[in-house]
PDB file of C-alpha atoms and ligand atoms in Angstrom:
ATOM      1  CA  MET A   1     -33.484 126.068  55.866  1.00  0.00           C
ATOM      2  CA  PRO A   2     -35.682 128.884  57.180  1.00  0.00           C
ATOM      3  CA  ALA A   3     -34.098 131.658  59.255  1.00  0.00           C
ATOM      4  CA  GLU A   4     -36.289 130.685  62.263  1.00  0.00           C
ATOM      5  CA  ALA A   5     -34.417 127.382  62.708  1.00  0.00           C
ATOM      6  CA  TRP A   6     -31.101 129.260  62.734  1.00  0.00           C
ATOM      7  CA  LYS A   7     -32.436 131.833  65.197  1.00  0.00           C
ATOM      8  CA  ALA A   8     -33.238 128.942  67.572  1.00  0.00           C
ATOM      9  CA  MET A   9     -29.667 127.725  67.141  1.00  0.00           C
ATOM     10  CA  TRP A  10     -28.211 131.158  67.901  1.00  0.00           C
ATOM     11  CA  ALA A  11     -30.404 131.334  71.027  1.00  0.00           C
ATOM     12  CA  ARG A  12     -29.118 128.020  72.446  1.00  0.00           C
ATOM     13  CA  PRO A  13     -26.489 128.363  75.194  1.00  0.00           C
ATOM     14  CA  SER A  14     -23.155 126.686  74.322  1.00  0.00           C
ATOM     15  CA  ASN A  15     -21.467 124.626  77.005  1.00  0.00           C
ATOM     16  CA  ALA A  16     -17.843 125.183  77.975  1.00  0.00           C
ATOM     17  CA  LEU A  17     -16.578 121.819  76.703  1.00  0.00           C
ATOM     18  CA  TRP A  18     -18.085 122.415  73.280  1.00  0.00           C
ATOM     19  CA  LEU A  19     -16.572 125.910  73.111  1.00  0.00           C
ATOM     20  CA  ARG A  20     -13.163 124.476  74.008  1.00  0.00           C
ATOM     21  CA  LEU A  21     -13.422 121.812  71.299  1.00  0.00           C
ATOM     22  CA  CYS A  22     -14.421 124.504  68.786  1.00  0.00           C
ATOM     23  CA  ALA A  23     -11.423 126.615  69.763  1.00  0.00           C
ATOM     24  CA  TRP A  24      -9.086 123.682  69.019  1.00  0.00           C
ATOM     25  CA  GLY A  25     -10.936 123.009  65.779  1.00  0.00           C
ATOM     26  CA  ASN A  26     -10.493 126.660  64.810  1.00  0.00           C
ATOM     27  CA  VAL A  27      -6.721 126.538  65.332  1.00  0.00           C
ATOM     28  CA  ILE A  28      -6.424 123.492  63.051  1.00  0.00           C
ATOM     29  CA  GLY A  29      -8.974 124.847  60.555  1.00  0.00           C
ATOM     30  CA  ASP A  30      -7.145 128.182  60.256  1.00  0.00           C
ATOM     31  CA  ARG A  31      -3.877 126.394  59.440  1.00  0.00           C
ATOM     32  CA  VAL A  32      -5.590 124.513  56.628  1.00  0.00           C
ATOM     33  CA  THR A  33      -7.354 127.644  55.327  1.00  0.00           C
ATOM     34  CA  PHE A  34      -4.179 129.755  55.392  1.00  0.00           C
ATOM     35  CA  GLY A  35      -2.222 126.988  53.673  1.00  0.00           C
ATOM     36  CA  LEU A  36      -4.793 126.746  50.893  1.00  0.00           C
ATOM     37  CA  LEU A  37      -4.780 130.532  50.371  1.00  0.00           C
ATOM     38  CA  LYS A  38      -0.967 130.797  50.454  1.00  0.00           C
ATOM     39  CA  GLY A  39      -0.607 131.495  46.738  1.00  0.00           C
ATOM     40  CA  VAL A  40      -3.544 133.933  46.539  1.00  0.00           C
ATOM     41  CA  ASP A  41      -2.762 137.652  46.653  1.00  0.00           C
ATOM     42  CA  LEU A  42      -5.396 139.136  48.970  1.00  0.00           C
ATOM     43  CA  SER A  43      -3.336 142.126  50.004  1.00  0.00           C
ATOM     44  CA  GLY A  44      -5.629 145.166  49.768  1.00  0.00           C
ATOM     45  CA  GLY A  45      -8.384 142.843  48.514  1.00  0.00           C
ATOM     46  CA  THR A  46     -12.052 142.450  49.347  1.00  0.00           C
ATOM     47  CA  ILE A  47     -13.810 139.475  50.929  1.00  0.00           C
ATOM     48  CA  LEU A  48     -17.472 138.415  50.945  1.00  0.00           C
ATOM     49  CA  ASP A  49     -18.523 135.891  53.626  1.00  0.00           C
ATOM     50  CA  LEU A  50     -21.865 134.189  52.887  1.00  0.00           C
ATOM     51  CA  GLY A  51     -23.633 132.851  56.011  1.00  0.00           C
ATOM     52  CA  CYS A  52     -20.907 134.544  58.031  1.00  0.00           C
ATOM     53  CA  GLY A  53     -22.011 133.660  61.580  1.00  0.00           C
ATOM     54  CA  HIS A  54     -19.371 135.316  63.801  1.00  0.00           C
ATOM     55  CA  ALA A  55     -17.136 135.823  60.685  1.00  0.00           C
ATOM     56  CA  ARG A  56     -14.259 134.571  62.813  1.00  0.00           C
ATOM     57  CA  THR A  57     -12.419 132.834  59.971  1.00  0.00           C
ATOM     58  CA  THR A  58     -12.731 135.676  57.477  1.00  0.00           C
ATOM     59  CA  MET A  59     -11.525 138.215  60.058  1.00  0.00           C
ATOM     60  CA  ALA A  60      -8.516 135.920  60.637  1.00  0.00           C
ATOM     61  CA  ILE A  61      -7.933 135.834  56.840  1.00  0.00           C
ATOM     62  CA  MET A  62      -8.058 139.660  56.783  1.00  0.00           C
ATOM     63  CA  HIS A  63      -5.391 139.884  59.471  1.00  0.00           C
ATOM     64  CA  ARG A  64      -3.176 137.231  57.934  1.00  0.00           C
ATOM     65  CA  PHE A  65      -3.331 138.341  54.279  1.00  0.00           C
ATOM     66  CA  GLY A  66      -3.853 142.095  54.658  1.00  0.00           C
ATOM     67  CA  ALA A  67      -7.256 142.243  52.977  1.00  0.00           C
ATOM     68  CA  ARG A  68      -8.807 145.704  52.875  1.00  0.00           C
ATOM     69  CA  SER A  69     -12.463 144.953  53.645  1.00  0.00           C
ATOM     70  CA  LEU A  70     -14.915 142.239  54.585  1.00  0.00           C
ATOM     71  CA  THR A  71     -18.641 142.035  53.903  1.00  0.00           C
ATOM     72  CA  GLY A  72     -20.482 139.537  56.107  1.00  0.00           C
ATOM     73  CA  VAL A  73     -23.927 138.322  55.042  1.00  0.00           C
ATOM     74  CA  ASP A  74     -26.293 136.422  57.316  1.00  0.00           C
ATOM     75  CA  PHE A  75     -30.065 136.212  57.726  1.00  0.00           C
ATOM     76  CA  CYS A  76     -29.792 136.102  61.537  1.00  0.00           C
ATOM     77  CA  GLU A  77     -29.475 139.467  63.272  1.00  0.00           C
ATOM     78  CA  GLU A  78     -27.830 137.702  66.238  1.00  0.00           C
ATOM     79  CA  ALA A  79     -24.953 136.634  63.969  1.00  0.00           C
ATOM     80  CA  LEU A  80     -24.470 140.139  62.603  1.00  0.00           C
ATOM     81  CA  GLU A  81     -24.536 141.652  66.098  1.00  0.00           C
ATOM     82  CA  SER A  82     -21.742 139.258  67.038  1.00  0.00           C
ATOM     83  CA  VAL A  83     -19.709 140.393  63.995  1.00  0.00           C
ATOM     84  CA  LYS A  84     -20.169 144.053  65.000  1.00  0.00           C
ATOM     85  CA  ARG A  85     -18.969 143.300  68.536  1.00  0.00           C
ATOM     86  CA  ARG A  86     -15.855 141.463  67.289  1.00  0.00           C
ATOM     87  CA  ARG A  87     -14.716 143.558  64.334  1.00  0.00           C
ATOM     88  CA  GLY A  88     -12.612 146.054  66.315  1.00  0.00           C
ATOM     89  CA  ASP A  89     -11.015 148.483  63.869  1.00  0.00           C
ATOM     90  CA  LEU A  90     -11.249 146.141  60.860  1.00  0.00           C
ATOM     91  CA  ALA A  91     -13.253 147.417  57.870  1.00  0.00           C
ATOM     92  CA  VAL A  92     -16.138 144.971  58.249  1.00  0.00           C
ATOM     93  CA  ARG A  93     -19.690 145.707  57.139  1.00  0.00           C
ATOM     94  CA  THR A  94     -22.698 143.471  57.620  1.00  0.00           C
ATOM     95  CA  ILE A  95     -25.683 142.774  55.373  1.00  0.00           C
ATOM     96  CA  HIS A  96     -28.876 141.217  56.719  1.00  0.00           C
ATOM     97  CA  SER A  97     -30.062 139.019  53.859  1.00  0.00           C
ATOM     98  CA  ASP A  98     -30.772 135.511  52.709  1.00  0.00           C
ATOM     99  CA  LEU A  99     -27.676 134.640  50.706  1.00  0.00           C
ATOM    100  CA  MET A 100     -29.826 133.177  47.939  1.00  0.00           C
ATOM    101  CA  SER A 101     -31.597 136.480  47.299  1.00  0.00           C
ATOM    102  CA  LEU A 102     -28.520 138.673  47.839  1.00  0.00           C
ATOM    103  CA  ASP A 103     -28.158 141.229  45.080  1.00  0.00           C
ATOM    104  CA  LEU A 104     -25.060 143.432  45.025  1.00  0.00           C
ATOM    105  CA  ASP A 105     -23.352 145.320  42.196  1.00  0.00           C
ATOM    106  CA  GLU A 106     -19.966 144.739  43.790  1.00  0.00           C
ATOM    107  CA  ARG A 107     -17.619 141.846  42.952  1.00  0.00           C
ATOM    108  CA  PHE A 108     -15.031 140.493  45.410  1.00  0.00           C
ATOM    109  CA  ASP A 109     -11.476 139.098  45.352  1.00  0.00           C
ATOM    110  CA  LEU A 110     -12.525 136.232  47.629  1.00  0.00           C
ATOM    111  CA  VAL A 111     -15.998 134.820  48.199  1.00  0.00           C
ATOM    112  CA  PHE A 112     -16.024 132.540  51.221  1.00  0.00           C
ATOM    113  CA  SER A 113     -18.442 130.310  53.073  1.00  0.00           C
ATOM    114  CA  ALA A 114     -17.960 127.749  55.824  1.00  0.00           C
ATOM    115  CA  TYR A 115     -20.531 125.211  57.026  1.00  0.00           C
ATOM    116  CA  VAL A 116     -23.351 126.766  55.025  1.00  0.00           C
ATOM    117  CA  ALA A 117     -23.618 125.069  51.585  1.00  0.00           C
ATOM    118  CA  GLU A 118     -24.514 121.683  53.114  1.00  0.00           C
ATOM    119  CA  HIS A 119     -27.829 123.210  54.225  1.00  0.00           C
ATOM    120  CA  PHE A 120     -28.871 123.441  50.562  1.00  0.00           C
ATOM    121  CA  TRP A 121     -29.628 120.162  48.858  1.00  0.00           C
ATOM    122  CA  GLY A 122     -31.463 118.768  45.844  1.00  0.00           C
ATOM    123  CA  ASP A 123     -32.265 121.452  43.284  1.00  0.00           C
ATOM    124  CA  LEU A 124     -30.868 124.208  45.550  1.00  0.00           C
ATOM    125  CA  ARG A 125     -27.325 122.823  45.679  1.00  0.00           C
ATOM    126  CA  LEU A 126     -26.074 124.205  42.348  1.00  0.00           C
ATOM    127  CA  PRO A 127     -27.742 127.661  42.715  1.00  0.00           C
ATOM    128  CA  ALA A 128     -26.113 127.996  46.163  1.00  0.00           C
ATOM    129  CA  ILE A 129     -22.644 127.406  44.689  1.00  0.00           C
ATOM    130  CA  GLN A 130     -23.457 129.637  41.691  1.00  0.00           C
ATOM    131  CA  GLN A 131     -24.353 132.426  44.114  1.00  0.00           C
ATOM    132  CA  HIS A 132     -20.740 132.268  45.400  1.00  0.00           C
ATOM    133  CA  ALA A 133     -19.306 132.341  41.862  1.00  0.00           C
ATOM    134  CA  ARG A 134     -21.580 135.219  40.873  1.00  0.00           C
ATOM    135  CA  PHE A 135     -20.038 137.623  43.377  1.00  0.00           C
ATOM    136  CA  ALA A 136     -16.397 136.765  42.618  1.00  0.00           C
ATOM    137  CA  LYS A 137     -14.409 139.034  40.308  1.00  0.00           C
ATOM    138  CA  GLU A 138     -13.233 137.438  37.098  1.00  0.00           C
ATOM    139  CA  GLY A 139      -9.952 135.795  38.106  1.00  0.00           C
ATOM    140  CA  GLY A 140     -11.020 136.066  41.751  1.00  0.00           C
ATOM    141  CA  HIS A 141     -11.343 133.138  44.141  1.00  0.00           C
ATOM    142  CA  VAL A 142     -14.069 131.184  45.936  1.00  0.00           C
ATOM    143  CA  LEU A 143     -13.300 129.135  49.050  1.00  0.00           C
ATOM    144  CA  ILE A 144     -16.034 126.846  50.367  1.00  0.00           C
ATOM    145  CA  ILE A 145     -15.715 124.672  53.479  1.00  0.00           C
ATOM    146  CA  VAL A 146     -18.282 121.893  53.971  1.00  0.00           C
ATOM    147  CA  PRO A 147     -18.618 118.678  55.958  1.00  0.00           C
ATOM    148  CA  GLY A 148     -17.720 115.476  54.138  1.00  0.00           C
ATOM    149  CA  PRO A 149     -19.321 112.051  54.416  1.00  0.00           C
ATOM    150  CA  SER A 150     -17.657 110.770  57.606  1.00  0.00           C
ATOM    151  CA  PHE A 151     -18.929 109.355  60.883  1.00  0.00           C
ATOM    152  CA  LEU A 152     -17.463 112.371  62.724  1.00  0.00           C
ATOM    153  CA  SER A 153     -19.315 114.937  60.623  1.00  0.00           C
ATOM    154  CA  ARG A 154     -22.563 112.988  61.059  1.00  0.00           C
ATOM    155  CA  ALA A 155     -21.992 112.954  64.839  1.00  0.00           C
ATOM    156  CA  VAL A 156     -21.337 116.722  64.942  1.00  0.00           C
ATOM    157  CA  ASN A 157     -24.497 117.282  62.916  1.00  0.00           C
ATOM    158  CA  ALA A 158     -26.526 115.161  65.338  1.00  0.00           C
ATOM    159  CA  ALA A 159     -25.098 117.059  68.354  1.00  0.00           C
ATOM    160  CA  CYS A 160     -25.247 120.612  66.974  1.00  0.00           C
ATOM    161  CA  ASN A 161     -27.928 120.896  64.311  1.00  0.00           C
ATOM    162  CA  THR A 162     -30.583 118.260  64.881  1.00  0.00           C
ATOM    163  CA  PRO A 163     -31.684 119.632  68.322  1.00  0.00           C
ATOM    164  CA  SER A 164     -32.486 122.976  66.632  1.00  0.00           C
ATOM    165  CA  GLY A 165     -34.300 121.334  63.711  1.00  0.00           C
ATOM    166  CA  ILE A 166     -31.543 122.159  61.237  1.00  0.00           C
ATOM    167  CA  ASN A 167     -30.905 119.655  58.454  1.00  0.00           C
ATOM    168  CA  GLN A 168     -27.910 119.154  56.233  1.00  0.00           C
ATOM    169  CA  VAL A 169     -26.732 116.847  53.477  1.00  0.00           C
ATOM    170  CA  ASN A 170     -22.972 116.314  53.536  1.00  0.00           C
ATOM    171  CA  PHE A 171     -20.906 116.579  50.359  1.00  0.00           C
ATOM    172  CA  THR A 172     -18.572 114.141  48.692  1.00  0.00           C
ATOM    173  CA  ARG A 173     -15.333 115.374  47.138  1.00  0.00           C
ATOM    174  CA  VAL A 174     -16.568 114.406  43.667  1.00  0.00           C
ATOM    175  CA  GLU A 175     -19.835 116.311  44.127  1.00  0.00           C
ATOM    176  CA  ILE A 176     -18.291 119.587  45.321  1.00  0.00           C
ATOM    177  CA  ASN A 177     -15.637 119.547  42.588  1.00  0.00           C
ATOM    178  CA  ASN A 178     -18.325 118.912  39.987  1.00  0.00           C
ATOM    179  CA  LEU A 179     -20.497 121.773  41.313  1.00  0.00           C
ATOM    180  CA  PHE A 180     -17.544 124.172  41.199  1.00  0.00           C
ATOM    181  CA  THR A 181     -16.964 123.318  37.553  1.00  0.00           C
ATOM    182  CA  ARG A 182     -20.655 123.744  36.695  1.00  0.00           C
ATOM    183  CA  ALA A 183     -20.651 127.135  38.446  1.00  0.00           C
ATOM    184  CA  GLY A 184     -17.745 128.385  36.287  1.00  0.00           C
ATOM    185  CA  LEU A 185     -15.034 127.859  38.905  1.00  0.00           C
ATOM    186  CA  ARG A 186     -11.769 126.056  38.153  1.00  0.00           C
ATOM    187  CA  VAL A 187     -10.715 124.046  41.202  1.00  0.00           C
ATOM    188  CA  VAL A 188      -7.191 125.204  42.100  1.00  0.00           C
ATOM    189  CA  GLY A 189      -6.769 123.600  45.512  1.00  0.00           C
ATOM    190  CA  THR A 190      -8.387 121.112  47.854  1.00  0.00           C
ATOM    191  CA  ARG A 191      -7.782 119.874  51.384  1.00  0.00           C
ATOM    192  CA  ASN A 192      -9.536 117.179  53.398  1.00  0.00           C
ATOM    193  CA  LEU A 193      -9.373 117.322  57.193  1.00  0.00           C
ATOM    194  CA  LEU A 194      -9.910 114.508  59.722  1.00  0.00           C
ATOM    195  CA  PHE A 195     -10.306 111.694  57.219  1.00  0.00           C
ATOM    196  CA  GLY A 196     -12.657 113.627  54.986  1.00  0.00           C
ATOM    197  CA  SER A 197     -14.816 115.110  57.772  1.00  0.00           C
ATOM    198  CA  THR A 198     -14.228 118.589  56.362  1.00  0.00           C
ATOM    199  CA  LEU A 199     -13.707 119.381  52.703  1.00  0.00           C
ATOM    200  CA  TYR A 200     -11.962 122.615  51.673  1.00  0.00           C
ATOM    201  CA  THR A 201     -12.290 123.651  48.030  1.00  0.00           C
ATOM    202  CA  LEU A 202     -10.616 126.660  46.449  1.00  0.00           C
ATOM    203  CA  GLY A 203     -11.718 127.697  42.964  1.00  0.00           C
ATOM    204  CA  ARG A 204     -10.872 130.483  40.557  1.00  0.00           C
ATOM    205  CA  LYS A 205     -13.548 132.190  38.492  1.00  0.00           C
ATOM    206  CA  VAL A 206     -12.843 131.610  34.838  1.00  0.00           C
ATOM    207  CA  LYS A 207     -14.220 133.353  31.747  1.00  0.00           C
ATOM    208  CA  PRO A 208     -17.232 131.493  30.358  1.00  0.00           C
ATOM    209  CA  SER A 209     -16.146 129.723  27.177  1.00  0.00           C
ATOM    210  CA  GLY A 210     -17.778 130.525  23.819  1.00  0.00           C
TER     211      GLY A 210
HETATM  212  C1  SAM B   1     -23.093 126.703  60.903  1.00  0.00           C
HETATM  213  S1  SAM B   1     -23.163 128.462  60.871  1.00  0.00           S
HETATM  214  C2  SAM B   1     -21.543 128.824  60.196  1.00  0.00           C
HETATM  215  C3  SAM B   1     -21.127 130.223  60.498  1.00  0.00           C
HETATM  216  C4  SAM B   1     -19.740 130.623  59.992  1.00  0.00           C
HETATM  217  N1  SAM B   1     -19.686 130.575  58.549  1.00  0.00           N
HETATM  218  C5  SAM B   1     -18.655 129.805  60.628  1.00  0.00           C
HETATM  219  O1  SAM B   1     -17.936 129.104  59.925  1.00  0.00           O
HETATM  220  O2  SAM B   1     -18.526 129.858  61.860  1.00  0.00           O
HETATM  221  C6  SAM B   1     -24.215 128.826  59.492  1.00  0.00           C
HETATM  222  C7  SAM B   1     -24.571 130.297  59.389  1.00  0.00           C
HETATM  223  O3  SAM B   1     -25.186 130.511  58.123  1.00  0.00           O
HETATM  224  C8  SAM B   1     -26.332 131.310  58.276  1.00  0.00           C
HETATM  225  N2  SAM B   1     -27.241 130.951  57.164  1.00  0.00           N
HETATM  226  C9  SAM B   1     -27.752 129.742  56.893  1.00  0.00           C
HETATM  227  N3  SAM B   1     -28.520 129.790  55.788  1.00  0.00           N
HETATM  228  C10 SAM B   1     -28.462 131.073  55.345  1.00  0.00           C
HETATM  229  C11 SAM B   1     -29.049 131.768  54.248  1.00  0.00           C
HETATM  230  N4  SAM B   1     -29.863 131.128  53.388  1.00  0.00           N
HETATM  231  N5  SAM B   1     -28.783 133.079  54.084  1.00  0.00           N
HETATM  232  C12 SAM B   1     -27.984 133.740  54.976  1.00  0.00           C
HETATM  233  N6  SAM B   1     -27.414 133.145  56.054  1.00  0.00           N
HETATM  234  C13 SAM B   1     -27.648 131.823  56.231  1.00  0.00           C
HETATM  235  C14 SAM B   1     -26.879 130.971  59.667  1.00  0.00           C
HETATM  236  O4  SAM B   1     -27.651 132.018  60.210  1.00  0.00           O
HETATM  237  C15 SAM B   1     -25.574 130.760  60.433  1.00  0.00           C
HETATM  238  O5  SAM B   1     -25.116 131.958  61.022  1.00  0.00           O
END
């Protein structure tokens, strides 16, 4: 999806009811995310957030697990401005870039994205997941959160994305697991929320065989 469509989304005012529903969703989502990351040692570690938006979840992960730094990538300046306003004294830097053309020498302990990968479909699906795997350290982790194939996720898409001209193709559990494997990530944990409306997948970057 082009950055212009996302800029239109960032410019839309949010109503109070929607913000309240999101706040509840965030409380539940954080519990699931923290539970999935329970066995991962992120203390003093580094996090990359692709399509970071406000980077709310990754800042919460930093607090909870004692990560040292966070790099948030987004192609909307409005998103990055929001991150700068919220970061307080956390070591958070922002990069203005399309995640697909991001080129960094650094590798991270955790590469994260939430509600981003579903906006890549067809031939772009695998390269989008590979771009996550690419920036993980060997033995490091990738956590991707995407909508699953439920009525609820289709309804949220219709309410939030369609008015701004943003399209998405929801994942199935089989598809996301298969893409992780093809990208060189061993799936080490999964969670499904609200009857499969949200799919959480945690993978570990493994050495390429051969
Ligand atoms: C639905 S929002 C999710 C934001 C955040 N990850 C969260 O969970 O709240 C998707 C974000 O991804 C960004 N985005 C979408 N496609 C992108 C791309 N190709 N490169 C960089 N950012 C992208 C959008 O600007 C937007 O901020």
